[in-house]
mmCIF file of C-alpha atoms and ligand atoms in Angstrom:
data_model
loop_
_atom_site.group_PDB
_atom_site.id
_atom_site.type_symbol
_atom_site.label_atom_id
_atom_site.label_comp_id
_atom_site.label_asym_id
_atom_site.label_seq_id
_atom_site.Cartn_x
_atom_site.Cartn_y
_atom_site.Cartn_z
ATOM 1 C CA UNK A 1 -19.238 -28.882 -0.134
ATOM 2 C CA UNK A 2 -18.556 -27.043 3.156
ATOM 3 C CA UNK A 3 -19.388 -23.261 3.240
ATOM 4 C CA UNK A 4 -15.518 -22.615 3.582
ATOM 5 C CA UNK A 5 -14.666 -24.275 0.354
ATOM 6 C CA UNK A 6 -17.745 -22.817 -1.418
ATOM 7 C CA UNK A 7 -16.540 -19.167 -0.896
ATOM 8 C CA UNK A 8 -12.772 -20.272 -1.774
ATOM 9 C CA UNK A 9 -13.835 -21.149 -5.572
ATOM 10 C CA UNK A 10 -15.997 -18.152 -5.444
ATOM 11 C CA UNK A 11 -13.249 -15.702 -4.529
ATOM 12 C CA UNK A 12 -11.241 -13.901 -6.969
ATOM 13 C CA UNK A 13 -8.191 -14.256 -4.540
ATOM 14 C CA UNK A 14 -8.241 -18.129 -4.945
ATOM 15 C CA UNK A 15 -8.385 -18.169 -8.410
ATOM 16 C CA UNK A 16 -5.663 -20.355 -10.338
ATOM 17 C CA UNK A 17 -4.091 -17.341 -12.215
ATOM 18 C CA UNK A 18 -4.020 -15.268 -9.233
ATOM 19 C CA UNK A 19 -2.563 -17.659 -6.708
ATOM 20 C CA UNK A 20 0.049 -18.878 -9.603
ATOM 21 C CA UNK A 21 1.073 -15.448 -9.826
ATOM 22 C CA UNK A 22 1.259 -14.462 -6.085
ATOM 23 C CA UNK A 23 3.468 -17.616 -5.738
ATOM 24 C CA UNK A 24 5.858 -16.476 -8.621
ATOM 25 C CA UNK A 25 5.908 -12.867 -7.313
ATOM 26 C CA UNK A 26 6.394 -14.074 -3.337
ATOM 27 C CA UNK A 27 9.070 -16.406 -4.489
ATOM 28 C CA UNK A 28 11.158 -13.755 -6.218
ATOM 29 C CA UNK A 29 10.929 -11.234 -3.477
ATOM 30 C CA UNK A 30 12.316 -13.859 -1.160
ATOM 31 C CA UNK A 31 15.451 -12.914 -2.761
ATOM 32 C CA UNK A 32 15.018 -9.158 -1.508
ATOM 33 C CA UNK A 33 17.886 -9.498 1.062
ATOM 34 C CA UNK A 34 20.673 -10.120 -1.467
ATOM 35 C CA UNK A 35 19.648 -6.816 -3.093
ATOM 36 C CA UNK A 36 19.632 -5.110 0.540
ATOM 37 C CA UNK A 37 22.938 -6.272 1.290
ATOM 38 C CA UNK A 38 23.995 -4.818 -2.029
ATOM 39 C CA UNK A 39 22.643 -1.446 -1.442
ATOM 40 C CA UNK A 40 23.816 -1.298 2.511
ATOM 41 C CA UNK A 41 26.938 0.532 1.793
ATOM 42 C CA UNK A 42 25.396 3.225 0.007
ATOM 43 C CA UNK A 43 22.848 3.688 2.841
ATOM 44 C CA UNK A 44 25.622 3.607 5.604
ATOM 45 C CA UNK A 45 27.816 6.176 3.598
ATOM 46 C CA UNK A 46 24.737 8.374 3.528
ATOM 47 C CA UNK A 47 23.943 7.965 7.475
ATOM 48 C CA UNK A 48 27.612 9.166 7.841
ATOM 49 C CA UNK A 49 26.924 12.078 5.824
ATOM 50 C CA UNK A 50 24.022 12.821 7.749
ATOM 51 C CA UNK A 51 21.387 12.085 4.895
ATOM 52 C CA UNK A 52 17.954 10.710 5.619
ATOM 53 C CA UNK A 53 17.117 7.204 4.444
ATOM 54 C CA UNK A 54 14.970 8.505 1.337
ATOM 55 C CA UNK A 55 17.650 10.979 0.311
ATOM 56 C CA UNK A 56 19.846 7.940 -0.125
ATOM 57 C CA UNK A 57 17.550 4.768 -0.965
ATOM 58 C CA UNK A 58 15.894 6.651 -3.999
ATOM 59 C CA UNK A 59 13.408 4.318 -5.988
ATOM 60 C CA UNK A 60 15.787 4.067 -8.903
ATOM 61 C CA UNK A 61 18.303 2.508 -6.431
ATOM 62 C CA UNK A 62 15.564 0.437 -5.065
ATOM 63 C CA UNK A 63 14.220 -0.621 -8.605
ATOM 64 C CA UNK A 64 14.481 -4.291 -8.433
ATOM 65 C CA UNK A 65 13.826 -4.737 -4.769
ATOM 66 C CA UNK A 66 10.148 -5.744 -4.295
ATOM 67 C CA UNK A 67 9.673 -4.946 -0.408
ATOM 68 C CA UNK A 68 6.142 -6.632 -0.637
ATOM 69 C CA UNK A 69 3.433 -7.460 2.072
ATOM 70 C CA UNK A 70 3.803 -10.814 3.504
ATOM 71 C CA UNK A 71 1.126 -13.256 2.031
ATOM 72 C CA UNK A 72 -0.737 -13.162 5.746
ATOM 73 C CA UNK A 73 -0.436 -9.003 5.330
ATOM 74 C CA UNK A 74 -1.933 -9.223 1.653
ATOM 75 C CA UNK A 75 -4.938 -11.793 2.799
ATOM 76 C CA UNK A 76 -5.516 -9.104 5.292
ATOM 77 C CA UNK A 77 -5.731 -6.426 2.900
ATOM 78 C CA UNK A 78 -8.353 -8.556 0.929
ATOM 79 C CA UNK A 79 -10.598 -9.535 3.864
ATOM 80 C CA UNK A 80 -10.262 -5.391 5.097
ATOM 81 C CA UNK A 81 -11.594 -4.355 1.904
ATOM 82 C CA UNK A 82 -14.292 -6.919 1.585
ATOM 83 C CA UNK A 83 -15.366 -6.115 4.730
ATOM 84 C CA UNK A 84 -16.411 -2.655 3.933
ATOM 85 C CA UNK A 85 -17.278 -3.935 0.394
ATOM 86 C CA UNK A 86 -14.356 -1.265 -1.044
ATOM 87 C CA UNK A 87 -14.662 -0.507 -4.639
ATOM 88 C CA UNK A 88 -12.598 2.615 -4.986
ATOM 89 C CA UNK A 89 -9.262 1.851 -3.461
ATOM 90 C CA UNK A 90 -6.107 3.605 -3.685
ATOM 91 C CA UNK A 91 -2.601 2.260 -3.139
ATOM 92 C CA UNK A 92 0.630 4.565 -2.845
ATOM 93 C CA UNK A 93 3.313 2.265 -3.501
ATOM 94 C CA UNK A 94 2.766 -0.035 -5.780
ATOM 95 C CA UNK A 95 6.155 -1.854 -6.675
ATOM 96 C CA UNK A 96 5.705 -4.954 -8.567
ATOM 97 C CA UNK A 97 2.114 -5.079 -7.776
ATOM 98 C CA UNK A 98 1.783 -8.089 -4.937
ATOM 99 C CA UNK A 99 -0.268 -5.677 -2.775
ATOM 100 C CA UNK A 100 -2.064 -4.588 -5.482
ATOM 101 C CA UNK A 101 -3.367 -8.170 -6.372
ATOM 102 C CA UNK A 102 -4.698 -8.801 -3.129
ATOM 103 C CA UNK A 103 -6.549 -5.361 -3.304
ATOM 104 C CA UNK A 104 -7.677 -5.520 -6.804
ATOM 105 C CA UNK A 105 -9.393 -9.375 -6.065
ATOM 106 C CA UNK A 106 -11.279 -7.878 -3.488
ATOM 107 C CA UNK A 107 -12.202 -4.957 -5.616
ATOM 108 C CA UNK A 108 -13.447 -7.343 -8.204
ATOM 109 C CA UNK A 109 -15.392 -9.383 -5.719
ATOM 110 C CA UNK A 110 -17.054 -6.415 -4.268
ATOM 111 C CA UNK A 111 -18.664 -6.035 -7.618
ATOM 112 C CA UNK A 112 -16.697 -4.437 -10.227
ATOM 113 C CA UNK A 113 -14.608 -1.984 -8.021
ATOM 114 C CA UNK A 114 -11.066 -0.840 -9.115
ATOM 115 C CA UNK A 115 -7.532 -0.084 -7.326
ATOM 116 C CA UNK A 116 -5.845 3.006 -8.538
ATOM 117 C CA UNK A 117 -2.327 2.560 -8.117
ATOM 118 C CA UNK A 118 0.824 4.551 -8.033
ATOM 119 C CA UNK A 119 4.476 3.546 -8.841
ATOM 120 C CA UNK A 120 7.327 6.022 -9.587
ATOM 121 C CA UNK A 121 10.042 3.764 -10.946
ATOM 122 C CA UNK A 122 9.048 2.856 -14.649
ATOM 123 C CA UNK A 123 10.363 -0.819 -14.899
ATOM 124 C CA UNK A 124 8.429 -1.575 -11.956
ATOM 125 C CA UNK A 125 5.419 0.219 -13.201
ATOM 126 C CA UNK A 126 6.079 -1.844 -16.215
ATOM 127 C CA UNK A 127 6.063 -5.233 -14.282
ATOM 128 C CA UNK A 128 3.275 -4.485 -12.257
ATOM 129 C CA UNK A 129 0.975 -3.999 -15.234
ATOM 130 C CA UNK A 130 2.000 -7.144 -16.609
ATOM 131 C CA UNK A 131 1.732 -9.119 -13.300
ATOM 132 C CA UNK A 132 -1.706 -7.693 -12.519
ATOM 133 C CA UNK A 133 -2.786 -8.948 -16.180
ATOM 134 C CA UNK A 134 -1.062 -12.381 -15.540
ATOM 135 C CA UNK A 135 -3.133 -12.460 -12.504
ATOM 136 C CA UNK A 136 -6.323 -11.956 -14.678
ATOM 137 C CA UNK A 137 -7.032 -8.300 -12.720
ATOM 138 C CA UNK A 138 -5.767 -6.301 -15.583
ATOM 139 C CA UNK A 139 -9.707 -4.565 -15.860
ATOM 140 C CA UNK A 140 -9.832 -3.980 -12.186
ATOM 141 C CA UNK A 141 -6.607 -1.735 -11.571
ATOM 142 C CA UNK A 142 -5.308 1.652 -13.129
ATOM 143 C CA UNK A 143 -1.491 1.591 -11.928
ATOM 144 C CA UNK A 144 -0.299 5.083 -12.557
ATOM 145 C CA UNK A 145 3.147 5.796 -13.332
ATOM 146 C CA UNK A 146 4.809 8.805 -11.353
ATOM 147 C CA UNK A 147 4.835 10.796 -8.164
ATOM 148 C CA UNK A 148 1.983 9.397 -6.424
ATOM 149 C CA UNK A 149 1.269 13.116 -5.111
ATOM 150 C CA UNK A 150 0.801 14.084 -8.830
ATOM 151 C CA UNK A 151 -0.539 10.866 -9.997
ATOM 152 C CA UNK A 152 -3.306 10.842 -7.647
ATOM 153 C CA UNK A 153 -4.329 14.374 -7.558
ATOM 154 C CA UNK A 154 -7.572 13.793 -9.806
ATOM 155 C CA UNK A 155 -8.968 11.080 -7.645
ATOM 156 C CA UNK A 156 -12.499 11.789 -6.898
ATOM 157 C CA UNK A 157 -14.905 10.756 -3.941
ATOM 158 C CA UNK A 158 -16.049 8.469 -2.637
ATOM 159 C CA UNK A 159 -12.762 6.659 -1.698
ATOM 160 C CA UNK A 160 -13.497 3.551 0.341
ATOM 161 C CA UNK A 161 -9.983 2.533 1.120
ATOM 162 C CA UNK A 162 -6.376 3.516 1.080
ATOM 163 C CA UNK A 163 -3.047 1.577 1.506
ATOM 164 C CA UNK A 164 -0.067 3.491 2.101
ATOM 165 C CA UNK A 165 3.260 1.683 1.293
ATOM 166 C CA UNK A 166 5.522 3.984 -0.629
ATOM 167 C CA UNK A 167 8.418 6.156 0.807
ATOM 168 C CA UNK A 168 7.359 7.308 4.111
ATOM 169 C CA UNK A 169 8.124 11.031 3.941
ATOM 170 C CA UNK A 170 4.828 11.294 1.628
ATOM 171 C CA UNK A 171 2.482 9.831 3.935
ATOM 172 C CA UNK A 172 1.384 12.820 5.585
ATOM 173 C CA UNK A 173 1.095 15.047 2.711
ATOM 174 C CA UNK A 174 -0.470 12.239 0.547
ATOM 175 C CA UNK A 175 -3.162 11.611 3.449
ATOM 176 C CA UNK A 176 -4.035 14.890 3.574
ATOM 177 C CA UNK A 177 -4.622 15.293 -0.239
ATOM 178 C CA UNK A 178 -6.666 12.389 -0.184
ATOM 179 C CA UNK A 179 -8.963 13.200 2.790
ATOM 180 C CA UNK A 180 -11.437 15.252 0.936
ATOM 181 C CA UNK A 181 -12.346 12.665 -1.036
ATOM 182 C CA UNK A 182 -12.669 10.037 1.597
ATOM 183 C CA UNK A 183 -15.956 8.464 2.528
ATOM 184 C CA UNK A 184 -17.023 8.578 6.367
ATOM 185 C CA UNK A 185 -16.033 4.825 7.410
ATOM 186 C CA UNK A 186 -13.013 4.807 4.801
ATOM 187 C CA UNK A 187 -10.278 2.842 6.180
ATOM 188 C CA UNK A 188 -7.050 3.696 5.874
ATOM 189 C CA UNK A 189 -4.085 1.079 6.097
ATOM 190 C CA UNK A 190 -0.367 2.308 6.554
ATOM 191 C CA UNK A 191 2.248 -0.130 6.433
ATOM 192 C CA UNK A 192 6.016 -0.086 8.185
ATOM 193 C CA UNK A 193 4.645 2.320 11.052
ATOM 194 C CA UNK A 194 7.224 0.590 13.954
ATOM 195 C CA UNK A 195 10.254 0.147 11.198
ATOM 196 C CA UNK A 196 9.820 3.784 10.258
ATOM 197 C CA UNK A 197 8.645 5.258 13.731
ATOM 198 C CA UNK A 198 10.804 8.327 13.771
ATOM 199 C CA UNK A 199 9.751 9.226 9.969
ATOM 200 C CA UNK A 200 6.282 8.351 10.664
ATOM 201 C CA UNK A 201 5.948 10.487 13.845
ATOM 202 C CA UNK A 202 4.070 13.622 12.158
ATOM 203 C CA UNK A 203 1.872 11.046 9.950
ATOM 204 C CA UNK A 204 0.819 8.792 13.450
ATOM 205 C CA UNK A 205 0.390 12.272 15.560
ATOM 206 C CA UNK A 206 -2.129 13.250 12.846
ATOM 207 C CA UNK A 207 -4.208 9.955 12.535
ATOM 208 C CA UNK A 208 -4.451 9.815 16.127
ATOM 209 C CA UNK A 209 -5.679 13.391 16.796
ATOM 210 C CA UNK A 210 -9.020 12.727 16.390
ATOM 211 C CA UNK A 211 -9.764 16.352 15.860
ATOM 212 C CA UNK A 212 -8.223 15.150 12.375
ATOM 213 C CA UNK A 213 -11.329 12.960 11.752
ATOM 214 C CA UNK A 214 -9.630 9.565 12.204
ATOM 215 C CA UNK A 215 -9.944 6.805 14.610
ATOM 216 C CA UNK A 216 -6.971 4.895 14.574
ATOM 217 C CA UNK A 217 -4.934 2.213 15.627
ATOM 218 C CA UNK A 218 -1.438 0.653 15.106
ATOM 219 C CA UNK A 219 -1.511 -3.320 15.146
ATOM 220 C CA UNK A 220 1.610 -5.239 15.573
ATOM 221 C CA UNK A 221 1.455 -7.095 12.578
ATOM 222 C CA UNK A 222 4.724 -7.135 10.822
ATOM 223 C CA UNK A 223 6.616 -4.003 11.227
ATOM 224 C CA UNK A 224 3.458 -2.085 12.571
ATOM 225 C CA UNK A 225 -0.029 -1.551 10.540
ATOM 226 C CA UNK A 226 -1.761 1.615 10.858
ATOM 227 C CA UNK A 227 -5.555 0.743 10.568
ATOM 228 C CA UNK A 228 -7.492 4.240 10.821
ATOM 229 C CA UNK A 229 -11.134 4.715 10.114
ATOM 230 C CA UNK A 230 -12.420 7.982 8.566
ATOM 231 C CA UNK A 231 -15.241 9.475 10.745
ATOM 232 C CA UNK A 232 -15.749 12.299 8.751
ATOM 233 C CA UNK A 233 -15.122 16.179 9.544
ATOM 234 C CA UNK A 234 -15.067 17.017 13.198
ATOM 235 C CA UNK A 235 -17.099 19.731 14.543
ATOM 236 C CA UNK A 236 -16.090 21.665 17.359
ATOM 237 C CA UNK A 237 -18.298 20.695 20.404
ATOM 238 C CA UNK A 238 -19.717 23.577 22.894
HETATM 239 C C1 LIG B 1 7.395 -0.865 -0.072
HETATM 240 S S1 LIG B 1 7.574 -0.933 -1.706
HETATM 241 C C2 LIG B 1 5.783 -1.396 -2.048
HETATM 242 C C3 LIG B 1 5.310 -2.750 -2.224
HETATM 243 C C4 LIG B 1 4.407 -3.077 -2.478
HETATM 244 N N1 LIG B 1 3.206 -2.367 -1.837
HETATM 245 C C5 LIG B 1 3.832 -4.348 -2.227
HETATM 246 O O1 LIG B 1 3.446 -4.836 -1.369
HETATM 247 O O2 LIG B 1 4.098 -5.496 -3.093
HETATM 248 C C6 LIG B 1 7.262 1.059 -2.130
HETATM 249 C C7 LIG B 1 7.283 1.615 -3.537
HETATM 250 O O3 LIG B 1 6.933 2.945 -3.639
HETATM 251 C C8 LIG B 1 7.602 3.519 -4.599
HETATM 252 N N2 LIG B 1 7.598 4.863 -4.302
HETATM 253 C C9 LIG B 1 8.350 5.446 -3.857
HETATM 254 N N3 LIG B 1 8.457 6.992 -3.689
HETATM 255 C C10 LIG B 1 7.076 7.166 -4.634
HETATM 256 C C11 LIG B 1 6.347 8.170 -5.016
HETATM 257 N N4 LIG B 1 6.657 9.389 -4.722
HETATM 258 N N5 LIG B 1 5.375 7.986 -5.930
HETATM 259 C C12 LIG B 1 4.947 6.704 -6.298
HETATM 260 N N6 LIG B 1 5.526 5.452 -5.847
HETATM 261 C C13 LIG B 1 6.552 5.762 -5.154
HETATM 262 C C14 LIG B 1 9.042 2.750 -4.562
HETATM 263 O O4 LIG B 1 9.374 3.183 -5.963
HETATM 264 C C15 LIG B 1 8.450 1.369 -3.980
HETATM 265 O O5 LIG B 1 8.394 0.480 -5.334
#
């Protein structure tokens, strides 16, 4: 057996229950565009009234829309988490659990790690818990129901990896809240940096300013993925 084939069999990501669950979920998510069409009039009406997107498209309005990472981005989450040996992984915005499956497979393969996820919409949360169980990864996750700013308040150090994929208005406050528990070398990945360039301008500036302790780039991957490494508290040089 070749080395690649051997590692394929050993990885949780390529186990039958994980692959079967991912195929089912990615196929279901392919119908998202029809649901987006359904909420477009509401979004446009909000724009006319001067409302911000998150004020019109609330989690409840988007309760049956997956909005998942692509399979390629999911694989990227998996290998990034494997590369840094991440065992304590935090996810903002779990939805139906697609990205969570990729991260949980990595946490498990890194030796008994865990993903702490967060989802504010109750029906999605229940589905995510069921999907992770169907993938055989129930023991590698703790998916918390409620507003991430509250449910992720008691996270303890050392956090190895954070994946930001919830509503954009919370990226910066949540990053500031989690920063004290990041270990030096922790990776922060944040999705949709190009699609939400304006809403994420403050978050982007914060990550790019080295005095905040991060070294970051935005990868042209899908609609932009920020990849930041936490280097630790920066001290003023003379
Ligand atoms: C883009 S989707 C996440 C997709 C998921 N990461 C995946 O790849 O399958 C964003 C999710 O964030 C959730 N969300 C929005 N605001 C939230 C909040 N304050 N706390 C927790 N979840 C929130 C939404 O309900 C939605 O399901």
